[in-house]
Short mmCIF file of C-alpha atoms in Angstrom, two decimals:
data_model
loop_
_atom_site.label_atom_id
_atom_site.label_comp_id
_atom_site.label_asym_id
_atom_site.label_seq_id
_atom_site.Cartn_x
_atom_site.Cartn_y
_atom_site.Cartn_z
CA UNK A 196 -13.35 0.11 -9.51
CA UNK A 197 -13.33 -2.65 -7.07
CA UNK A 198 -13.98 -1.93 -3.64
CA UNK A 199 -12.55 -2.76 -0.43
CA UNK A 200 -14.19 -1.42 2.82
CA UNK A 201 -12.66 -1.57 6.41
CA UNK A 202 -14.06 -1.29 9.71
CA UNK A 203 -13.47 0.09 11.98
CA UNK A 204 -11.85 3.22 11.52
CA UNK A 205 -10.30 3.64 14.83
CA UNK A 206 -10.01 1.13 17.55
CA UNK A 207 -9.07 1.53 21.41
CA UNK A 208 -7.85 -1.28 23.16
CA UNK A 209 -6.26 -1.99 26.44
CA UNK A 210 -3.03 -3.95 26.69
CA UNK A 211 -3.34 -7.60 27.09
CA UNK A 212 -6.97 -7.24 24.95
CA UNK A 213 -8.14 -8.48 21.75
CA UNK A 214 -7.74 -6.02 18.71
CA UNK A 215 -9.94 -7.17 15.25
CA UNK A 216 -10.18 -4.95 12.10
CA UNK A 217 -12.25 -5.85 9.42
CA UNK A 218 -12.51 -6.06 5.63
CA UNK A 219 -14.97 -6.60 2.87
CA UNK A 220 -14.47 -6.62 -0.88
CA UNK A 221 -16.53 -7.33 -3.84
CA UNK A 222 -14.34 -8.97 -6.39
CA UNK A 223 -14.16 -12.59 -5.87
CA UNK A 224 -11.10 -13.06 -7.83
CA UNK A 225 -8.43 -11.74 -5.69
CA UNK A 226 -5.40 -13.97 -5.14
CA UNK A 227 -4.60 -13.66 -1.55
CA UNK A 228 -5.85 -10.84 0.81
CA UNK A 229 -3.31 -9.21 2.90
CA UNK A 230 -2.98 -6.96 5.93
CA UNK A 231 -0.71 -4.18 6.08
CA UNK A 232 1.08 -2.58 9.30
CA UNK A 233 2.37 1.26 9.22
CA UNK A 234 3.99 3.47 11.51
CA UNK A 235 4.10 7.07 11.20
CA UNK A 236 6.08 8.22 8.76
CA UNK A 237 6.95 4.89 7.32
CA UNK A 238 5.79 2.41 4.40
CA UNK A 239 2.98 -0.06 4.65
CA UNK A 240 4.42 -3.48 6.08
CA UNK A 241 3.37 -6.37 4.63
CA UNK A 242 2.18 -7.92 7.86
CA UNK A 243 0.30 -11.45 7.14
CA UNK A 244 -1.81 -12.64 4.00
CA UNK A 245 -4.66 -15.39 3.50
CA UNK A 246 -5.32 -17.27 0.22
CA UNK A 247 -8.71 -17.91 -1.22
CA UNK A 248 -8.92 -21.53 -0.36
CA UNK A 249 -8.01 -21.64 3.72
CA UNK A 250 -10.17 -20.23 6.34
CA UNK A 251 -7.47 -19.31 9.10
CA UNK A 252 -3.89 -18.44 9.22
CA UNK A 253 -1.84 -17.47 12.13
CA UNK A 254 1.44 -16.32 13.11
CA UNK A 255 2.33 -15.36 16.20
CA UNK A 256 -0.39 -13.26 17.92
CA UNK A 257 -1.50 -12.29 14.71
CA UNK A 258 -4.67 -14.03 13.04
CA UNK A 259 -6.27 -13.70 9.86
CA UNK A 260 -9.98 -15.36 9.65
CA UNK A 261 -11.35 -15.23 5.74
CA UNK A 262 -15.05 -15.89 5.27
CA UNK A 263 -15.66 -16.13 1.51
CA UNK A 264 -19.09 -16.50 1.25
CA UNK A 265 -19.36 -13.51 3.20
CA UNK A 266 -16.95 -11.71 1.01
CA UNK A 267 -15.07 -10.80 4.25
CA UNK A 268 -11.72 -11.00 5.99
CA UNK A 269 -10.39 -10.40 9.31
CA UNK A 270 -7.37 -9.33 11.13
CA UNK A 271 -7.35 -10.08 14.91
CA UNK A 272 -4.25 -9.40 17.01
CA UNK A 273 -4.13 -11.15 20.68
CA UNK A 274 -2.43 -9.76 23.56
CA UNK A 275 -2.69 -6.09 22.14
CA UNK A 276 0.82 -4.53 22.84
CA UNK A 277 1.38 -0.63 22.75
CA UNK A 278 4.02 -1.13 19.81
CA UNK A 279 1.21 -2.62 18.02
CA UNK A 280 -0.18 1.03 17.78
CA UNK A 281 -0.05 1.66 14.09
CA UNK A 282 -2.48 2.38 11.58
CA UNK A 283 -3.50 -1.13 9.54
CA UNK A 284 -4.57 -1.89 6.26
CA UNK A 285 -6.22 -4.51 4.14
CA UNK A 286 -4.87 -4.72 0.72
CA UNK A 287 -6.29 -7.37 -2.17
CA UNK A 288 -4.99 -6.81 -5.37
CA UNK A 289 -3.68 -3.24 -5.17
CA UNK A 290 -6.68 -1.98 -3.91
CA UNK A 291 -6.69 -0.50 0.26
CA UNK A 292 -8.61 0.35 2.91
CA UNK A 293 -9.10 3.21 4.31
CA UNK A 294 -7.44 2.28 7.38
CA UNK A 295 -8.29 1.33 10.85
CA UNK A 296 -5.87 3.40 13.34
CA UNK A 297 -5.19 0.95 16.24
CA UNK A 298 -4.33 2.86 19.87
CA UNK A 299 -3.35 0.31 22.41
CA UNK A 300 -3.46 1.69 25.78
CA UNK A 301 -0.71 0.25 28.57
CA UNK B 64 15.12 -9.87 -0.66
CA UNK B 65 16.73 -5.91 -0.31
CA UNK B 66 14.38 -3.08 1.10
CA UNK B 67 13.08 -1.30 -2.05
CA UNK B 68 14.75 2.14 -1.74
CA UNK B 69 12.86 5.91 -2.95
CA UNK B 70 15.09 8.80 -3.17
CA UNK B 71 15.10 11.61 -2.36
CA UNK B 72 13.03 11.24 1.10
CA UNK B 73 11.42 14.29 0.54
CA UNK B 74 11.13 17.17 -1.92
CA UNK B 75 9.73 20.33 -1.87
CA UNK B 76 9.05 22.16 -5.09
CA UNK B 77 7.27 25.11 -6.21
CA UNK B 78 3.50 24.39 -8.08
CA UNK B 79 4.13 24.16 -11.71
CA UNK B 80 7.09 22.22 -11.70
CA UNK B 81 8.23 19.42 -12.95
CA UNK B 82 9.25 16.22 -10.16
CA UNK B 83 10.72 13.16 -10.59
CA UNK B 84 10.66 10.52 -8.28
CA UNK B 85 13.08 7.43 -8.00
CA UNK B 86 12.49 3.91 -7.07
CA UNK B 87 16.20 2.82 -6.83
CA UNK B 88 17.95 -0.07 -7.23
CA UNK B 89 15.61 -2.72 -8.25
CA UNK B 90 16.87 -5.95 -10.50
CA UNK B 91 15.45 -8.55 -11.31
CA UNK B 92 11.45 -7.55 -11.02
CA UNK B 93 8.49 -7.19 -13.03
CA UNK B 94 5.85 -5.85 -11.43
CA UNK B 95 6.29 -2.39 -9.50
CA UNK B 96 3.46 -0.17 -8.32
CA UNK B 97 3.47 3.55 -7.48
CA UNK B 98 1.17 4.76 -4.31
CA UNK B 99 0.23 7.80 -2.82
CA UNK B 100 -0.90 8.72 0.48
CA UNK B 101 -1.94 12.40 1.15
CA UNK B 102 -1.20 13.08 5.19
CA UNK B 103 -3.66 11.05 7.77
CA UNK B 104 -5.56 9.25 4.47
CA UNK B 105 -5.53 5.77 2.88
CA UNK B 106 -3.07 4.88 0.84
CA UNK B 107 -3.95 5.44 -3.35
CA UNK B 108 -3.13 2.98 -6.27
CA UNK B 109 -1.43 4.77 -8.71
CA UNK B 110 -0.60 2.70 -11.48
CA UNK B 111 1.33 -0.21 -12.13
CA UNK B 112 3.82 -1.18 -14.26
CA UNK B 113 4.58 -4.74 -15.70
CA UNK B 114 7.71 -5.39 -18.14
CA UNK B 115 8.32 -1.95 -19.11
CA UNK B 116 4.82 -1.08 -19.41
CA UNK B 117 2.11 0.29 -17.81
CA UNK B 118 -0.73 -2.62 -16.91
CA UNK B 119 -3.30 -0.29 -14.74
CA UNK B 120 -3.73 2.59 -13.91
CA UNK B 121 -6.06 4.30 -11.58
CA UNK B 122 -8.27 7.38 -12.40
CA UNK B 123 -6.06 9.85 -9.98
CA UNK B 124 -2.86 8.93 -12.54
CA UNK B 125 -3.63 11.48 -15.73
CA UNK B 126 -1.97 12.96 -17.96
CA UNK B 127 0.21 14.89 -15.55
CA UNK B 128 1.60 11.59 -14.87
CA UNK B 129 4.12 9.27 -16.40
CA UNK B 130 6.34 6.49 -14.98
CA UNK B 131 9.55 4.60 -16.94
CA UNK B 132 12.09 2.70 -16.35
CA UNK B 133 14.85 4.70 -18.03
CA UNK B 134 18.01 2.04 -17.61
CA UNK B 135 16.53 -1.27 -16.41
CA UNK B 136 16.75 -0.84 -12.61
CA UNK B 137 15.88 2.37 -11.09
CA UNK B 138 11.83 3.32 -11.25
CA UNK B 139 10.41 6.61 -12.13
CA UNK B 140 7.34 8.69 -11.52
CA UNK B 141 7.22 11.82 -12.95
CA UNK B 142 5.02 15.06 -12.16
CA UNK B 143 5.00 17.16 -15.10
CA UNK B 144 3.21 20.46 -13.39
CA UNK B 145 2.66 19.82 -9.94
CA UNK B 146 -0.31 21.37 -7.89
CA UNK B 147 -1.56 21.63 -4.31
CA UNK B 148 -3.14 19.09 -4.34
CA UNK B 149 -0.10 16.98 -4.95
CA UNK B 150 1.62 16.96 -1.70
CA UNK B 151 1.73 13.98 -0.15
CA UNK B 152 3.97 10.65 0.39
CA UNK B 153 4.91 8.83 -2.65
CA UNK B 154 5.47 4.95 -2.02
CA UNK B 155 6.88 2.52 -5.04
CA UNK B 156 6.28 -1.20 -3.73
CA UNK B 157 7.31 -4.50 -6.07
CA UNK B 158 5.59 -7.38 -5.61
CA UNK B 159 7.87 -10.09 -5.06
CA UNK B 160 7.47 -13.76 -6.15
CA UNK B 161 5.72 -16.03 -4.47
CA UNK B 162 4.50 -13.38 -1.61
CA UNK B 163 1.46 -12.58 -0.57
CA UNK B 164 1.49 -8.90 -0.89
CA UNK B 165 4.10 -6.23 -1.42
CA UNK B 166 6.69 -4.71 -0.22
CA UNK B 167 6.94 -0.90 -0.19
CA UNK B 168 9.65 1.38 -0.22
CA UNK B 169 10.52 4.09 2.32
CA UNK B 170 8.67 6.80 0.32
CA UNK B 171 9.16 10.25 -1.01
CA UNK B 172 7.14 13.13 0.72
CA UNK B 173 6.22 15.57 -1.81
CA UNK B 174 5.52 18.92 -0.84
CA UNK B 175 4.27 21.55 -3.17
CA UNK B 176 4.05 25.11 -2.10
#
């Protein structure tokens, strides 16, 4: 079974900081490698996605840097809110990780 | 695009029984996908399910499991004898065309006493 590792598993960060949540995967044929956003007691949210063939995408405070040589992707969030406290994510191809559970302290 | 809607929210039912959980209404899509997440872990593929049949499943979806499509829109995963070990939230997602990911429904939390 392919397999998609996340680190870390729980991140602290201060409002106004830098959050980033990582992702590695071994099968190179995924098409598009996506982040996912949940709340307690609620569905994963679909919350940006990267294809193969470009390096960066952005929207809004949210970035996603892939590195495929490295067989890695990358979720950073700027400006860390509180409401961005949620547990996130990565997703390729059906396959998660086990979750990174973002705390952003006011 | 609607939400993709799971009824009921949440079911409690004694071990041995038989569930059924609904992924309802859904038109006009191919590809649906059942999850589970047991409380505080990472969400599980399931299996999923690609006109009217099923295209992968993952080693947690045996024989206790089945899922259909009984009349063309609403989405079913079934429990035949529940355990324990079954409790936890159930999530259908589609994946919708030209996305980048999925979109998951509210969930059913299954709890088995």
């Amino acid at each position: 079974q392919q397999q998609v590792k996340q680190s870390p598993q729980s991140l602290i960060v201060q409002k106004g900081g830098i959050s980033i949540i990582n992702c590695a995967y071994e099968n190179t044929a995924f098409d598009y490698f996506p982040w996912y956003q949940q709340f307690p007691g609620k569905g994963p949210a679909l919350l940006i996605a990267i294809r193969p063939d470009v390096s960066e995408k952005k929207e809004g405070r949210f970035t996603i840097s892939f590195n495929k040589s490295a067989k890695q992707f990358s979720l950073h969030i700027m400006d860390s809110q509180p409401g961005d406290s949620a547990t996130y994510f990565c997703g390729p191809d059906m396959r998660f990780g086990a979750g990174t559970r973002l705390t952003v302290k006011p | 695009e609607p939400e993709v809607t799971q009824t009921p929210s949440h079911q409690v039912t004694q071990m041995g029984q038989e569930v059924i959980l609904r992924c309802v209404p859904i038109s006009n899509h191919l590809y649906f996908y059942w999850y589970r997440q047991i409380l505080g872990q990472k969400v599980e593929f399931l299996v999923s399910f690609y006109n009217n049949e099923i295209s992968e499943k993952s080693e947690i979806f045996d024989d206790q499991f089945s899922v259909e499509r009984p009349d063309g829109s609403n989405f079913t995963l079934k429990i035949r004898s529940t355990k324990l070990e079954d409790s936890a939230m159930y999530f259908c997602a589609r994946e919708d065309k030209g996305a980048e990911g999925y979109t998951f429904g509210s969930g059913t939390r299954l709890t088995v006493v």
